[in-house]
Short mmCIF file of C-alpha atoms in Angstrom, two decimals:
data_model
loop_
_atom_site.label_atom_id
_atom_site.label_comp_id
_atom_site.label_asym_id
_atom_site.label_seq_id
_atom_site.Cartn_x
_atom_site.Cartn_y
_atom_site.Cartn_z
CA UNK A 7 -7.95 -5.56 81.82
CA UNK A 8 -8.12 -5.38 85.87
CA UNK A 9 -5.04 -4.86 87.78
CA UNK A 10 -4.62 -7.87 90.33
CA UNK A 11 -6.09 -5.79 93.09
CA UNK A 12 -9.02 -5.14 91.08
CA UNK A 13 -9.49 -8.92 90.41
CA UNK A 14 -9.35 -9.68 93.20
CA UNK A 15 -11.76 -8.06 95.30
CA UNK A 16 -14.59 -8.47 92.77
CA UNK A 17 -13.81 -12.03 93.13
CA UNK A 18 -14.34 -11.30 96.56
CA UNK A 19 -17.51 -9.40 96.34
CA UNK A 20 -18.64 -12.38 94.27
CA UNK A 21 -18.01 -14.57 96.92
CA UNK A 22 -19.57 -12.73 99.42
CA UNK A 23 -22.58 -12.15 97.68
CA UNK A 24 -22.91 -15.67 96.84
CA UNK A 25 -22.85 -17.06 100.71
CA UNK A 26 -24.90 -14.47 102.72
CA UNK A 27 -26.67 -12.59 100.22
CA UNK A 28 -24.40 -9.59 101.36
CA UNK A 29 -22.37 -7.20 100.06
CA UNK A 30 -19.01 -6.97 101.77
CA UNK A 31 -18.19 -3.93 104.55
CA UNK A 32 -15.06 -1.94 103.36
CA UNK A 33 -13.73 -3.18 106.87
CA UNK A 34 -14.14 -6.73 105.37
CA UNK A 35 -12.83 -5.96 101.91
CA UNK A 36 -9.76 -3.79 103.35
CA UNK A 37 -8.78 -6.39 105.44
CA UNK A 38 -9.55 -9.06 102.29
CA UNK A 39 -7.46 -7.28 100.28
CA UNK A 40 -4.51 -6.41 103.10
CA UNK A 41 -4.92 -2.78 102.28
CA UNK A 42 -3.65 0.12 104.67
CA UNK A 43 -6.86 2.22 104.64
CA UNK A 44 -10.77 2.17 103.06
CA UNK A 45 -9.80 4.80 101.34
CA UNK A 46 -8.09 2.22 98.75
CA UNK A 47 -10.96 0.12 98.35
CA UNK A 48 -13.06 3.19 97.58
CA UNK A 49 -10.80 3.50 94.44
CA UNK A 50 -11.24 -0.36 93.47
CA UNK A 51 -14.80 0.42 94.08
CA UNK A 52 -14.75 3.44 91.28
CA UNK A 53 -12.39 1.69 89.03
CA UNK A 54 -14.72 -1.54 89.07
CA UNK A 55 -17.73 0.57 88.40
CA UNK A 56 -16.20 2.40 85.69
CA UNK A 57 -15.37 -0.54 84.03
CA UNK A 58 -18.96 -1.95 84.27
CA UNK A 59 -18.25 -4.95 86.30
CA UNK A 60 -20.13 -3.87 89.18
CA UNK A 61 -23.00 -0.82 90.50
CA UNK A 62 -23.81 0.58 93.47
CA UNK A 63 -27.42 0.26 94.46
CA UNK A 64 -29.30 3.20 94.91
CA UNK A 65 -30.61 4.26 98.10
CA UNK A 66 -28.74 1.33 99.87
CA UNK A 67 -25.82 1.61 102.10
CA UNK A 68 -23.07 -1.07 101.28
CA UNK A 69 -25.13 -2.72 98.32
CA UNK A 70 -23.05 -3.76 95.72
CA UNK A 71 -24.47 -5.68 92.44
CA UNK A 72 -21.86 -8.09 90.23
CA UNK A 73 -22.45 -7.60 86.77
CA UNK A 74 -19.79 -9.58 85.32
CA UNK A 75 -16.59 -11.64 86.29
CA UNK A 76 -13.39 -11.29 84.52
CA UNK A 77 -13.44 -13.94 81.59
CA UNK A 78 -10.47 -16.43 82.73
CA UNK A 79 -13.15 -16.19 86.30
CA UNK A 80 -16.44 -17.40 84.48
CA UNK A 81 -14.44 -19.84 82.23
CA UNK A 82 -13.35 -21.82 85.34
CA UNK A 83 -16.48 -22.08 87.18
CA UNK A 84 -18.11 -25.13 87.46
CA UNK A 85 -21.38 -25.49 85.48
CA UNK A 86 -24.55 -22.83 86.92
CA UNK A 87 -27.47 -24.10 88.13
CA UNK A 88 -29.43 -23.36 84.76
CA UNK A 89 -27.26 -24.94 82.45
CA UNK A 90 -28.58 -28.40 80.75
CA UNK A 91 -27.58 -31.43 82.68
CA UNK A 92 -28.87 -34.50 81.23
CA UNK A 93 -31.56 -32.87 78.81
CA UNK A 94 -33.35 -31.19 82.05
CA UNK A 95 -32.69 -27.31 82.43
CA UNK A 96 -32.92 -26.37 85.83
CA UNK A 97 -33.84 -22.49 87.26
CA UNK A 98 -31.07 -20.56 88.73
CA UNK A 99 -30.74 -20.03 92.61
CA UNK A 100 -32.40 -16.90 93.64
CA UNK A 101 -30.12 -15.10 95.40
CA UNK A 102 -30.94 -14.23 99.09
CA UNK A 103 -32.18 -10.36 99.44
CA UNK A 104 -29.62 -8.34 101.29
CA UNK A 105 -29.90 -8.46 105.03
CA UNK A 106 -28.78 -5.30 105.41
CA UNK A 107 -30.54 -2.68 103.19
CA UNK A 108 -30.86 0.80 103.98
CA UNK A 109 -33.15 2.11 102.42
CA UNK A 110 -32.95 6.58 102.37
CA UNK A 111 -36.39 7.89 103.51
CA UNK A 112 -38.06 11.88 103.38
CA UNK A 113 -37.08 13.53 106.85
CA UNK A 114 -39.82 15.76 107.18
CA UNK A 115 -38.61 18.06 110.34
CA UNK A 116 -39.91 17.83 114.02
CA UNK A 117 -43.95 16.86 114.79
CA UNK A 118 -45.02 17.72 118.22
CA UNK A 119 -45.40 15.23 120.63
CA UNK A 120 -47.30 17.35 122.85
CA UNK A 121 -49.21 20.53 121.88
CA UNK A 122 -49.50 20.42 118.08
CA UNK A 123 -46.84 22.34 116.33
CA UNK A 124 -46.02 22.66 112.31
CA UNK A 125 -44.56 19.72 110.77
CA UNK A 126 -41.81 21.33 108.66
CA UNK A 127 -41.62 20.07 105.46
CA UNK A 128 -37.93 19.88 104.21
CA UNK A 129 -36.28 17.70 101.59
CA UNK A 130 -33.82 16.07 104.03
CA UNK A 131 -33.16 12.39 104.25
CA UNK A 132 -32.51 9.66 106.79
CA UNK A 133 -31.00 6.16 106.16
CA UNK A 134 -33.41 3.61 107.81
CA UNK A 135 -33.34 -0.24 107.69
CA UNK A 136 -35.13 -1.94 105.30
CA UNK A 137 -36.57 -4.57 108.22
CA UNK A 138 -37.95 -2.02 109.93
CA UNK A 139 -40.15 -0.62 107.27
CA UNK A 140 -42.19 -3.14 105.25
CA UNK A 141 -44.22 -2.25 102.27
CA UNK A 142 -45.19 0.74 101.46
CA UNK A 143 -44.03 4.46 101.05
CA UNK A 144 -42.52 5.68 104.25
CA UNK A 145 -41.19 8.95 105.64
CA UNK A 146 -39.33 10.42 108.99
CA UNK A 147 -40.02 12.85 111.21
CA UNK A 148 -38.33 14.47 114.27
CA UNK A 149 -40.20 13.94 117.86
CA UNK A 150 -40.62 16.94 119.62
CA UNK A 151 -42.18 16.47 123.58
CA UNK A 152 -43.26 13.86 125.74
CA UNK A 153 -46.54 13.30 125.33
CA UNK A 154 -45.99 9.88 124.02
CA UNK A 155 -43.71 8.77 126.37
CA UNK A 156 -45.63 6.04 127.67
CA UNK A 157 -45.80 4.35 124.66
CA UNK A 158 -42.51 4.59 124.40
CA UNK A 159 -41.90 7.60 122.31
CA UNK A 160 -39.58 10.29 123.18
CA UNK A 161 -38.18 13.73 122.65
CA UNK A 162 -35.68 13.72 119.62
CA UNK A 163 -36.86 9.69 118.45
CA UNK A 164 -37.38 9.46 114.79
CA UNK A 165 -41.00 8.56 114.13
CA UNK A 166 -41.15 5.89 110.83
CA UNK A 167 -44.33 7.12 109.54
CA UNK A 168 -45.76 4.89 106.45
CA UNK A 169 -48.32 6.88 104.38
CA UNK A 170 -51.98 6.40 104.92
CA UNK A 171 -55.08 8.09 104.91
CA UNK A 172 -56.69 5.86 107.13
CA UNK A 173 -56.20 4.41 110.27
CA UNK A 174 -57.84 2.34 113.15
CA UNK A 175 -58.85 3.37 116.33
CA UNK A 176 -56.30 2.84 118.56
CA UNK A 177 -53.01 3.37 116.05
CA UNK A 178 -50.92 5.80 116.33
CA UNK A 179 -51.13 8.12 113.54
CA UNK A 180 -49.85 11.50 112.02
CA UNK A 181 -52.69 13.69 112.16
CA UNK A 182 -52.99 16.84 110.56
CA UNK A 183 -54.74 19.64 112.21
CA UNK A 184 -56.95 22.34 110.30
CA UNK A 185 -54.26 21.67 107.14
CA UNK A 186 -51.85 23.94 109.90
CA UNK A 187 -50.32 21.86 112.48
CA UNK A 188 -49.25 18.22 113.07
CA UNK A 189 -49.10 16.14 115.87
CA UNK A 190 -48.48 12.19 116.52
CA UNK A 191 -51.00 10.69 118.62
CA UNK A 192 -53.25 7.89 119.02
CA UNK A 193 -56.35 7.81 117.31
CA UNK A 194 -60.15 7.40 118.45
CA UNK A 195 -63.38 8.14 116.87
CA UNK A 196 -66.05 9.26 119.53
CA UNK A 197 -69.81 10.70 119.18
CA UNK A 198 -69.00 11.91 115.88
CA UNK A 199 -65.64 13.36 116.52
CA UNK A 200 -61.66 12.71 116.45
CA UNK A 201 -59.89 12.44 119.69
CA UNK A 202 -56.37 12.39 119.59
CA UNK A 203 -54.90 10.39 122.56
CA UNK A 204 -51.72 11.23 124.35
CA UNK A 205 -49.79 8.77 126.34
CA UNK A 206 -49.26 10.50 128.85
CA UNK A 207 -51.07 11.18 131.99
CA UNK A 208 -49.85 15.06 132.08
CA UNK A 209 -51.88 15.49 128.58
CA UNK A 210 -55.38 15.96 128.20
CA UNK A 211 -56.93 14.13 125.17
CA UNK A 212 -57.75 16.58 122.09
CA UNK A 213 -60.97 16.79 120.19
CA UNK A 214 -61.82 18.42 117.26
CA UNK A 215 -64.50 18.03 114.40
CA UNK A 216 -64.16 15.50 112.00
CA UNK A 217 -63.25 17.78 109.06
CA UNK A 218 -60.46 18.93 111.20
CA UNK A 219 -58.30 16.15 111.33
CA UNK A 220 -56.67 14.37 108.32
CA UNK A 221 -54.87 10.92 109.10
CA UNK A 222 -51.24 11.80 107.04
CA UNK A 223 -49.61 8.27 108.29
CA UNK A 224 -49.28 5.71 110.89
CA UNK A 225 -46.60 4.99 112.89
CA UNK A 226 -43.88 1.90 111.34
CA UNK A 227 -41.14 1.99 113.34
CA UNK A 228 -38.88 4.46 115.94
CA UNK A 229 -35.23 5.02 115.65
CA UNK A 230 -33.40 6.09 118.18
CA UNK A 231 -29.40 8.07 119.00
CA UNK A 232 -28.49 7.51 122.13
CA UNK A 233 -25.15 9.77 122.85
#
């Protein structure tokens, strides 16, 4: 049995989910529910999961799946979209995908923007928007100089780095430097060898021998704090 409160927010939820394709902020569901604090809807939240009506989506800020509706709820709604009407059965509705996904990505420390320095690899995380990524495996890392600044890059951005081993000339990749050092730059084959671009007219362009260089991403996306 749900307690009235309970009830009543997963009928919100429901609702919510049903219109935009998005689960509801605490904000929304606080004020939905006239409660004093989000701290109360966190403990509708637990209750709810605990009792298997909903889940929390892993790796997704503020996604909430409905798993089922309290029975006097499902009873009284009209007939679904894939029930028989008139000998035909019809598909169900997909639901829309969540607008606003966040999707928890590898932060792999600081990568030189300038001079190449050693990527640090770490098992932190940052939460990035799904828009901003598209398909593919992704990971973060930490800018560190300006060398990129005319491409728009700067000193503390978060470079969204999706995983390749090739790349173009002309992208901007994460290149990895005698298997030592890392540095984010754009990328340019030339008389047999790699030349790593800055964008920046204080930087000189850096060369190095084919074998030296392997292509660890290209650049997806930059986030940015500003404080």
């Amino acid at each position: 049995m749900l307690t009235a409160k309970q009830r009543e927010l997963l009928i919100f939820i429901q609702r919510k989910l049903e219109e935009t394709g998005i689960s509801p902020s605490f904000e929304e569901m606080k004020d939905a529910l006239d409660l004093k604090s989000k701290s109360g809807v966190h403990r509708l939240i637990s209750a709810l999961e605990e009792r298997g009506f909903i889940r929390r989506l892993a790796n997704r800020a503020r996604a909430l799946e409905v798993l089922k509706q309290p029975d006097d709820v499902a009873a009284s709604r009209p007939a679904a979209a894939n029930d028989a009407v008139g000998g035909v059965v019809t598909p169900p509705r997909a639901m829309p995908s969540p607008a606003n996904d966040v999707i928890e990505v590898p932060l792999h420390g600081r990568i030189a923007a300038g001079a190449p320095i050693e990527a640090m690899e770490d098992f932190q995380s940052l939460p990035v928007p799904a828009a901003l990524l598209g398909a593919g495996d992704h990971y973060a890392l930490e800018v560190s100089g300006d060398s990129m600044i005319e491409a728009g890059i700067f000193d503390g951005d978060y470079a969204l780095v999706r995983k390749t081993s090739t790349a173009r000339d002309g992208e901007i990749v994460v290149a990895l430097i005698r298997n030592e050092e890392a540095t984010l730059k754009y990328l340019r084959h030339e008389n047999g060898k790699i030349r790593l671009d800055p964008a920046n007219g204080a930087y000189d362009p850096q060369i190095y021998d084919d074998s030296e260089v392997q292509v660890q991403g290209k650049l997806a996306g930059l986030l940015r704090r500003y404080n």
